[in-house]
């Protein structure tokens, strides 16, 4: 009896050297063929952005490949979505069995999904019919401790490889930082918004410039059906999400108000 | 009786000099306060990407402001979402009554929504509770003829200002090119995917590089409830879309397959 080895595509948005990416790959089974195709540097908040006119180049990283495992490490001078598109179209021998992104250094909870490069990559492979999961730890530091997340990542990854995911559905998994994880909640993304988003500076020539900052506000802090409720209570959260933003249930209403 | 003048925020992803942006502003009512905050150059396929570390600068364009109207033109060295975030946070006197993006030079039909910088801006202002509409013409050319779209843009914009839009719902409007428009259909985005996405080149040093290309395939070409069905038949399409990608209806299923 031959048992097919799973092909796992891995990416992130913090870049190919980010510790979270390396911890994720170490957590994957030895009996998988692992292809890491990650940006050549930080690409946080790149959402589903594509590189349209600059040449994309693929750089191999044999120095990152662990002995005795089937690991193939590459970086691309593009966005996370460029990485997974190039991987599926050009690099991999066939469609992967699963795509994993992360472990992100920082939260992708609440409405952060829409900006996240990590989740951009996950949404992309989801549209290609590949079961896809994004993992994020609520700690931006490059010295973040991912150790408490590893058993759950192994378990979730194993079950997603075994069971697949429904069409057009992927998973956004967030872990609390610096704590024992009390459990796992499958919930909705909290409705939330950002405030105080820009800090104003004046350059030496007297011209103003702006850098993004801000605070994520949970619009319904008492709603225990959401990720932003459980993460501060030291639970990991799993949010089912979709790349399909069309809302056919609103067609009749919109026809009515536009009289078309 | 005083009648409040509507405040209209306008952006695009083709940049502040793109003819489609100028045609859109010309189509807006004289009795509105119009703020154009657009990227300083092409930012197609930037999705909901944010500029995280580079200083953002706002450049005024009085040379673009039409005489006798309340127009305020600015450009930003960032993405479409940077533009509308900065506009709402820093530039405008108060929240706008509506945000319009376009007229995009090229289609945003089917699953193009997820990559579109035009629709990224629209999704962003939608999350802020601002009625928001993206307009796109199926012609990438900078010499595209937008004239057939203008009466419909005036009508849709007027009705959206008058009626608003439901929470978390915005509109993706696409127009066929070089034709009389037979009518308007409010429909779903067609399920679709891209094939043959990269062209391989070899540089003078013998190294390979890749540029994005590809063809959008309609997964259900006979489905007359979708935009990709009606646009080739010379109808304009209006697709209700949402920035909220969470799918709470899948929670029970995901709990079950993950046994959590």
Coordinates of C-alpha atoms in Angstrom, one line a residue:
Chain A
X1 CA 0.0 0.0 0.0
X2 CA 1.4 3.4 -0.9
X3 CA 0.5 6.4 1.2
X4 CA 0.6 9.7 -0.6
X5 CA 2.9 12.2 1.1
X6 CA 1.0 15.5 1.7
X7 CA 2.4 18.5 -0.1
X8 CA 2.3 21.5 2.2
X9 CA 2.8 25.1 0.9
X10 CA 3.9 27.5 3.6
X11 CA 4.2 31.3 3.4
X12 CA 3.9 34.4 5.6
X13 CA 4.0 38.2 5.5
X14 CA 6.8 38.8 7.9
X15 CA 9.4 37.5 5.4
X16 CA 11.5 34.4 4.9
X17 CA 13.7 35.0 7.9
X18 CA 10.9 35.6 10.4
X19 CA 11.1 33.1 13.4
X20 CA 7.3 32.5 13.3
X21 CA 7.7 31.0 9.8
X22 CA 10.6 28.7 10.9
X23 CA 8.6 27.5 14.0
X24 CA 5.6 26.7 11.8
X25 CA 7.7 24.6 9.4
X26 CA 9.4 22.8 12.3
X27 CA 5.9 21.8 13.5
X28 CA 5.0 20.1 10.3
X29 CA 5.2 16.3 9.9
X30 CA 8.5 14.7 8.7
X31 CA 6.6 12.7 6.1
X32 CA 5.4 15.7 4.2
X33 CA 6.9 17.5 1.2
X34 CA 7.2 21.1 2.4
X35 CA 7.5 24.1 0.1
X36 CA 8.2 27.4 1.7
X37 CA 7.7 30.4 -0.6
X38 CA 7.8 33.6 1.4
X39 CA 8.5 37.2 0.8
X40 CA 12.1 38.3 0.9
X41 CA 11.3 40.8 3.6
X42 CA 8.5 42.2 5.7
X43 CA 5.2 42.6 3.8
X44 CA 2.7 43.2 6.6
X45 CA -0.6 44.7 5.8
X46 CA -0.3 43.8 2.1
X47 CA -3.8 42.3 2.0
X48 CA -4.4 40.6 -1.4
X49 CA -2.0 43.0 -3.2
X50 CA -0.3 41.8 -6.4
X51 CA 2.9 43.0 -8.0
X52 CA 1.8 44.2 -11.5
X53 CA 4.9 45.6 -13.3
X54 CA 8.1 44.8 -11.3
X55 CA 9.8 41.5 -12.3
X56 CA 9.3 38.8 -9.7
X57 CA 12.4 36.7 -8.9
X58 CA 12.6 33.4 -7.0
X59 CA 15.6 33.0 -4.7
X60 CA 16.4 29.5 -3.3
X61 CA 17.5 29.1 0.3
X62 CA 19.1 25.7 0.7
X63 CA 20.8 27.0 3.9
X64 CA 17.3 27.0 5.5
X65 CA 16.4 23.4 4.7
X66 CA 16.5 21.0 7.6
X67 CA 18.5 17.8 7.2
X68 CA 16.5 14.6 6.8
X69 CA 13.3 16.3 5.7
X70 CA 11.8 17.2 2.4
X71 CA 12.0 21.0 2.7
X72 CA 12.3 23.4 -0.2
X73 CA 12.8 27.0 0.9
X74 CA 12.4 30.0 -1.5
X75 CA 11.8 33.7 -1.2
X76 CA 10.2 36.1 -3.7
X77 CA 10.6 39.9 -4.0
X78 CA 6.8 40.4 -3.8
X79 CA 3.7 40.2 -1.7
X80 CA 2.4 37.1 0.1
X81 CA -0.2 36.6 -2.7
X82 CA 2.6 36.8 -5.3
X83 CA 4.4 34.1 -3.4
X84 CA 1.5 31.6 -3.3
X85 CA 0.4 32.4 -6.9
X86 CA 3.9 31.8 -8.2
X87 CA 4.2 28.7 -6.0
X88 CA 1.1 27.1 -7.4
X89 CA 1.7 28.2 -11.0
X90 CA 5.4 27.9 -11.4
X91 CA 7.2 26.2 -8.4
X92 CA 5.2 23.2 -7.1
X93 CA 5.0 19.9 -8.9
X94 CA 1.2 19.9 -8.4
X95 CA -1.5 21.6 -6.4
X96 CA -0.6 21.4 -2.6
X97 CA -2.8 19.5 -0.2
X98 CA -2.9 22.4 2.2
X99 CA -1.5 26.0 2.4
X100 CA -0.5 27.4 5.8
X101 CA 0.6 31.0 6.5
X102 CA 2.3 32.3 9.6
X103 CA 3.0 32.1 12.3
X104 CA 2.3 35.8 12.1
X105 CA 4.1 38.0 14.5
X106 CA 1.0 39.9 15.6
X107 CA -2.8 39.7 15.7
X108 CA -5.0 39.1 12.8
X109 CA -8.2 39.2 14.9
X110 CA -11.2 41.4 14.4
X111 CA -11.3 43.3 11.1
X112 CA -7.5 43.0 10.7
X113 CA -8.3 40.1 8.3
X114 CA -9.0 42.6 5.5
X115 CA -5.4 44.2 5.7
X116 CA -3.4 41.1 6.6
X117 CA -0.9 39.8 4.1
X118 CA -1.0 36.5 6.0
X119 CA -4.7 36.2 5.4
X120 CA -4.3 37.5 1.8
X121 CA -2.2 34.5 1.0
X122 CA -4.7 32.2 2.7
X123 CA -7.7 33.7 0.8
X124 CA -5.8 33.3 -2.5
X125 CA -5.1 29.6 -2.1
X126 CA -8.6 29.1 -0.8
X127 CA -9.9 30.5 -4.1
X128 CA -7.9 27.8 -5.8
X129 CA -9.6 25.1 -3.8
X130 CA -6.7 24.4 -1.5
X131 CA -7.6 24.0 2.3
X132 CA -5.9 27.0 3.8
X133 CA -5.1 28.2 7.4
X134 CA -3.5 31.3 8.7
X135 CA -1.8 31.2 12.1
X136 CA -1.1 34.4 14.2
X137 CA 0.3 35.1 17.6
X138 CA -0.7 38.2 19.5
X139 CA 3.0 39.4 19.8
X140 CA 4.7 41.6 17.2
X141 CA 8.2 41.0 18.6
X142 CA 10.7 39.1 16.5
X143 CA 11.6 37.5 19.9
X144 CA 8.1 36.2 20.4
X145 CA 7.7 32.8 22.1
X146 CA 5.7 30.5 19.9
X147 CA 6.1 27.4 21.9
X148 CA 2.6 27.3 23.5
X149 CA 1.0 27.5 20.0
X150 CA 2.8 24.4 18.5
X151 CA 0.7 21.6 19.9
X152 CA -2.5 23.3 18.6
X153 CA -1.0 24.1 15.2
X154 CA 0.0 20.4 14.8
X155 CA -3.5 19.3 15.7
X156 CA -5.4 21.8 13.5
X157 CA -3.0 21.2 10.6
X158 CA -3.4 17.4 10.9
X159 CA -7.2 17.6 11.0
X160 CA -7.4 20.1 8.0
X161 CA -5.1 17.8 5.9
X162 CA -7.4 14.8 6.9
X163 CA -10.8 16.4 6.4
X164 CA -10.2 19.3 4.0
X165 CA -12.3 22.4 4.3
X166 CA -15.6 23.4 2.6
X167 CA -15.4 25.2 -0.7
X168 CA -14.5 28.9 -0.3
X169 CA -13.9 28.6 3.4
X170 CA -10.5 29.1 5.1
X171 CA -9.5 29.5 8.7
X172 CA -8.0 32.5 10.6
X173 CA -6.4 31.1 13.8
X174 CA -5.1 33.5 16.5
X175 CA -3.2 32.6 19.7
X176 CA -2.9 34.7 22.9
X177 CA 0.7 35.5 23.8
X178 CA 2.8 34.8 26.9
X179 CA 0.2 32.5 28.5
X180 CA -1.0 29.0 28.9
X181 CA -3.8 28.6 26.3
X182 CA -7.0 27.8 28.2
X183 CA -8.8 26.3 25.1
X184 CA -10.0 26.9 21.6
X185 CA -13.1 28.8 20.4
X186 CA -14.5 28.7 16.9
X187 CA -16.1 32.1 16.6
X188 CA -16.9 35.0 14.3
X189 CA -14.5 37.9 13.7
X190 CA -15.5 40.7 16.0
X191 CA -16.9 43.8 14.3
X192 CA -14.2 46.4 15.1
X193 CA -12.6 49.6 13.8
X194 CA -9.4 51.6 14.1
X195 CA -9.1 55.0 15.8
X196 CA -6.5 57.8 15.9
X197 CA -4.9 56.3 12.8
X198 CA -2.1 58.7 11.8
X199 CA 0.6 60.5 13.7
X200 CA 1.7 63.8 12.1
X201 CA 5.4 64.7 11.8
X202 CA 7.3 67.7 10.3
X203 CA 10.4 67.0 8.3
X204 CA 13.6 69.1 8.4
X205 CA 12.3 71.1 5.4
X206 CA 9.1 72.0 7.3
X207 CA 6.8 69.6 5.3
X208 CA 4.3 67.4 7.1
X209 CA 4.3 63.7 6.8
X210 CA 2.2 60.9 8.3
X211 CA 2.8 57.4 9.8
X212 CA 0.1 54.9 10.5
X213 CA -0.7 54.1 14.1
X214 CA -4.0 53.6 15.9
X215 CA -6.0 51.4 18.2
X216 CA -8.4 48.6 17.3
X217 CA -11.7 49.1 19.0
X218 CA -14.1 46.1 19.5
X219 CA -17.5 47.4 18.6
X220 CA -19.3 44.8 20.7
X221 CA -16.9 44.0 23.6
X222 CA -19.5 41.8 25.4
X223 CA -20.2 39.4 22.4
X224 CA -18.8 36.0 23.4
X225 CA -19.3 34.7 19.9
X226 CA -16.2 36.7 18.6
X227 CA -12.5 36.4 18.6
X228 CA -11.8 39.7 20.3
X229 CA -13.8 38.5 23.3
X230 CA -11.8 35.3 23.8
X231 CA -8.3 36.2 23.0
X232 CA -7.8 38.5 26.0
X233 CA -9.3 35.7 28.1
X234 CA -6.4 33.5 26.9
X235 CA -8.3 31.3 24.5
X236 CA -7.1 30.6 20.9
X237 CA -9.7 31.5 18.3
X238 CA -10.5 30.0 15.0
X239 CA -12.6 32.1 12.6
X240 CA -14.0 30.6 9.4
X241 CA -13.6 33.2 6.7
X242 CA -14.3 33.5 2.9
X243 CA -12.6 35.3 0.0
X244 CA -16.1 35.7 -1.6
X245 CA -17.2 39.2 -0.7
X246 CA -20.4 39.1 -2.9
X247 CA -23.6 39.4 -1.0
X248 CA -26.4 38.0 -3.2
X249 CA -28.9 38.2 -0.3
X250 CA -28.8 42.0 -0.7
X251 CA -29.7 42.1 -4.4
X252 CA -33.4 42.7 -3.9
X253 CA -32.8 45.5 -1.4
X254 CA -30.3 47.2 -3.7
X255 CA -32.6 46.9 -6.8
X256 CA -35.3 48.5 -4.7
X257 CA -33.4 51.5 -3.5
X258 CA -31.7 52.1 -6.9
X259 CA -35.0 51.5 -8.8
X260 CA -33.2 49.4 -11.4
Chain B
X1 CA -34.5 76.4 5.0
X2 CA -30.9 75.4 4.8
X3 CA -30.0 72.3 2.7
X4 CA -26.8 70.6 3.8
X5 CA -24.3 70.2 0.9
X6 CA -23.2 66.6 0.6
X7 CA -19.5 66.0 1.2
X8 CA -18.2 63.5 -1.4
X9 CA -14.8 61.7 -1.1
X10 CA -13.4 60.5 -4.4
X11 CA -10.4 58.2 -5.0
X12 CA -9.1 55.6 -7.5
X13 CA -6.3 53.2 -8.0
X14 CA -5.0 54.4 -11.4
X15 CA -3.6 57.6 -9.8
X16 CA -4.6 61.3 -9.6
X17 CA -4.0 62.0 -13.3
X18 CA -6.1 59.1 -14.7
X19 CA -8.9 60.3 -17.0
X20 CA -11.4 58.0 -15.3
X21 CA -11.0 59.9 -12.0
X22 CA -11.5 63.3 -13.7
X23 CA -14.6 62.1 -15.6
X24 CA -16.1 60.8 -12.3
X25 CA -15.5 64.2 -10.6
X26 CA -17.0 66.1 -13.5
X27 CA -20.2 63.9 -13.2
X28 CA -20.7 65.0 -9.6
X29 CA -23.2 67.7 -8.6
X30 CA -22.1 71.3 -8.5
X31 CA -23.7 71.7 -5.1
X32 CA -21.4 69.2 -3.4
X33 CA -18.1 69.6 -1.5
X34 CA -15.8 67.3 -3.4
X35 CA -12.6 66.0 -1.9
X36 CA -10.4 64.0 -4.3
X37 CA -7.6 62.1 -2.4
X38 CA -6.0 59.7 -4.9
X39 CA -2.6 57.9 -5.2
X40 CA 0.2 59.9 -6.9
X41 CA 0.6 57.2 -9.5
X42 CA -0.8 53.8 -10.6
X43 CA -1.7 51.5 -7.7
X44 CA -3.7 48.8 -9.4
X45 CA -4.2 45.5 -7.6
X46 CA -3.3 46.9 -4.3
X47 CA -6.4 45.4 -2.6
X48 CA -6.7 46.7 1.0
X49 CA -2.9 47.1 1.4
X50 CA -1.6 49.8 3.8
X51 CA 1.7 51.6 3.9
X52 CA 3.3 50.7 7.2
X53 CA 6.7 52.2 7.4
X54 CA 7.2 54.8 4.7
X55 CA 6.2 58.4 5.5
X56 CA 3.0 59.4 3.7
X57 CA 2.9 62.9 2.2
X58 CA -0.2 64.8 1.0
X59 CA 0.3 66.9 -2.1
X60 CA -2.2 69.5 -3.1
X61 CA -3.3 70.0 -6.8
X62 CA -5.0 73.4 -7.2
X63 CA -4.3 73.1 -10.9
X64 CA -6.9 70.3 -11.1
X65 CA -9.7 72.2 -9.3
X66 CA -12.5 73.3 -11.6
X67 CA -13.6 77.0 -11.4
X68 CA -16.9 77.7 -9.7
X69 CA -17.1 74.4 -7.9
X70 CA -16.0 73.2 -4.4
X71 CA -13.3 70.8 -5.4
X72 CA -10.2 69.9 -3.3
X73 CA -7.7 67.8 -5.2
X74 CA -4.9 66.0 -3.3
X75 CA -2.5 63.1 -4.0
X76 CA -0.8 60.7 -1.6
X77 CA 2.3 58.6 -2.1
X78 CA 0.5 55.5 -0.9
X79 CA -2.2 52.9 -1.7
X80 CA -5.9 53.7 -2.3
X81 CA -6.7 52.6 1.3
X82 CA -4.0 54.9 2.6
X83 CA -5.7 57.7 0.7
X84 CA -9.2 57.2 2.1
X85 CA -7.9 56.5 5.7
X86 CA -5.8 59.7 5.6
X87 CA -8.7 61.6 4.0
X88 CA -11.2 60.6 6.7
X89 CA -8.7 60.9 9.6
X90 CA -6.7 64.0 8.6
X91 CA -8.0 65.9 5.6
X92 CA -11.8 66.1 5.6
X93 CA -13.6 68.5 8.0
X94 CA -16.0 65.6 8.9
X95 CA -17.1 62.2 7.7
X96 CA -18.1 62.3 4.1
X97 CA -21.7 61.5 3.0
X98 CA -20.5 59.1 0.3
X99 CA -17.2 57.7 -1.0
X100 CA -16.8 57.0 -4.7
X101 CA -13.9 55.2 -6.4
X102 CA -13.0 55.1 -10.1
X103 CA -13.8 55.3 -12.8
X104 CA -11.4 52.4 -12.9
X105 CA -9.6 51.8 -16.2
X106 CA -10.4 48.1 -16.4
X107 CA -12.8 45.5 -15.1
X108 CA -13.4 44.7 -11.4
X109 CA -15.9 42.0 -12.2
X110 CA -15.9 38.3 -11.0
X111 CA -13.3 37.6 -8.3
X112 CA -11.2 40.7 -9.3
X113 CA -12.8 42.4 -6.3
X114 CA -10.4 40.8 -3.9
X115 CA -7.3 42.3 -5.7
X116 CA -8.8 45.6 -6.7
X117 CA -7.3 48.8 -5.2
X118 CA -10.5 50.6 -6.3
X119 CA -12.6 48.2 -4.3
X120 CA -10.1 48.2 -1.4
X121 CA -10.8 51.9 -0.9
X122 CA -14.6 51.2 -1.2
X123 CA -14.4 48.4 1.4
X124 CA -12.4 50.7 3.7
X125 CA -14.9 53.5 3.8
X126 CA -17.7 51.0 4.0
X127 CA -16.2 49.7 7.3
X128 CA -16.4 53.3 8.5
X129 CA -20.1 53.4 7.9
X130 CA -19.8 55.6 4.7
X131 CA -22.0 54.6 1.8
X132 CA -19.4 53.6 -0.9
X133 CA -19.4 52.7 -4.5
X134 CA -16.7 51.6 -7.0
X135 CA -17.2 52.3 -10.7
X136 CA -15.2 50.5 -13.3
X137 CA -15.2 50.4 -17.1
X138 CA -14.1 47.3 -19.0
X139 CA -11.3 49.1 -20.9
X140 CA -7.7 49.4 -19.5
X141 CA -6.7 52.1 -22.0
X142 CA -5.9 55.6 -20.7
X143 CA -7.8 56.7 -23.9
X144 CA -11.0 54.8 -22.8
X145 CA -14.3 56.5 -23.6
X146 CA -16.3 56.9 -20.4
X147 CA -19.1 59.0 -21.9
X148 CA -21.7 56.2 -21.9
X149 CA -21.2 55.5 -18.2
X150 CA -21.9 59.1 -17.0
X151 CA -25.7 59.2 -16.9
X152 CA -25.8 55.9 -14.9
X153 CA -23.0 57.1 -12.6
X154 CA -25.0 60.3 -11.9
X155 CA -28.2 58.3 -11.2
X156 CA -26.6 55.7 -9.0
X157 CA -24.6 58.3 -7.0
X158 CA -27.7 60.5 -6.5
X159 CA -29.7 57.5 -5.2
X160 CA -27.0 56.3 -2.9
X161 CA -26.6 59.8 -1.4
X162 CA -30.4 60.0 -1.0
X163 CA -30.9 56.5 0.5
X164 CA -27.6 55.4 1.9
X165 CA -26.6 51.8 1.9
X166 CA -27.1 49.0 4.5
X167 CA -24.4 48.6 7.2
X168 CA -21.4 46.7 5.9
X169 CA -22.6 46.7 2.3
X170 CA -21.0 48.6 -0.6
X171 CA -21.4 48.4 -4.4
X172 CA -19.1 47.2 -7.2
X173 CA -20.4 48.7 -10.4
X174 CA -18.9 47.6 -13.8
X175 CA -19.7 49.0 -17.2
X176 CA -19.2 47.4 -20.6
X177 CA -16.9 49.3 -23.0
X178 CA -17.4 50.8 -26.4
X179 CA -21.1 50.1 -26.6
X180 CA -24.6 51.5 -25.8
X181 CA -25.4 50.1 -22.4
X182 CA -28.6 47.9 -22.7
X183 CA -29.6 48.2 -19.0
X184 CA -28.5 47.6 -15.4
X185 CA -28.4 44.2 -13.6
X186 CA -28.0 43.9 -9.8
X187 CA -26.3 40.5 -9.5
X188 CA -23.7 38.4 -7.6
X189 CA -20.0 38.4 -8.5
X190 CA -19.4 35.4 -10.7
X191 CA -17.3 32.6 -9.2
X192 CA -14.2 32.8 -11.3
X193 CA -10.5 32.1 -11.3
X194 CA -7.3 33.0 -13.2
X195 CA -5.2 30.7 -15.4
X196 CA -1.7 30.9 -16.9
X197 CA -0.8 33.5 -14.5
X198 CA 2.9 34.1 -15.1
X199 CA 5.1 34.6 -18.1
X200 CA 8.7 33.6 -17.7
X201 CA 11.6 35.7 -18.9
X202 CA 15.4 35.4 -18.8
X203 CA 17.4 38.5 -18.0
X204 CA 20.8 39.4 -19.7
X205 CA 22.6 37.6 -16.8
X206 CA 20.7 34.4 -17.5
X207 CA 18.5 34.6 -14.4
X208 CA 14.7 33.9 -14.7
X209 CA 12.1 36.4 -13.8
X210 CA 8.3 36.5 -13.9
X211 CA 5.6 38.9 -14.8
X212 CA 1.9 38.5 -14.0
X213 CA -0.5 37.8 -16.9
X214 CA -3.4 35.4 -17.1
X215 CA -7.0 34.9 -18.1
X216 CA -10.1 35.2 -15.9
X217 CA -12.2 32.1 -16.3
X218 CA -15.9 32.3 -15.4
X219 CA -16.6 29.1 -13.5
X220 CA -20.4 29.1 -14.3
X221 CA -20.7 30.9 -17.7
X222 CA -24.4 30.1 -18.0
X223 CA -25.4 31.7 -14.6
X224 CA -27.5 34.7 -15.5
X225 CA -27.4 35.9 -11.8
X226 CA -23.8 37.0 -12.1
X227 CA -21.8 40.0 -13.4
X228 CA -19.6 38.0 -15.9
X229 CA -22.8 36.8 -17.6
X230 CA -24.2 40.3 -18.3
X231 CA -21.2 42.4 -19.0
X232 CA -20.4 40.7 -22.3
X233 CA -24.1 41.2 -23.2
X234 CA -23.6 44.9 -22.8
X235 CA -25.3 45.4 -19.5
X236 CA -23.9 47.4 -16.6
X237 CA -23.7 45.3 -13.4
X238 CA -24.1 46.3 -9.7
X239 CA -22.8 43.8 -7.2
X240 CA -23.5 44.3 -3.5
X241 CA -20.3 43.3 -1.6
X242 CA -19.1 43.4 2.0
X243 CA -15.8 43.9 3.7
X244 CA -16.8 41.4 6.4
X245 CA -15.3 38.0 5.4
X246 CA -16.3 36.2 8.6
X247 CA -18.6 33.2 8.0
X248 CA -20.4 32.5 11.3
X249 CA -22.7 30.0 9.5
X250 CA -19.7 27.7 9.2
X251 CA -18.8 27.6 13.0
X252 CA -20.7 24.4 13.8
X253 CA -19.2 22.6 10.8
X254 CA -15.7 23.7 11.6
X255 CA -16.1 22.8 15.3
X256 CA -17.2 19.3 14.2
X257 CA -14.3 18.6 11.8
X258 CA -11.7 20.0 14.2
X259 CA -13.3 18.3 17.3
X260 CA -12.8 21.5 19.3

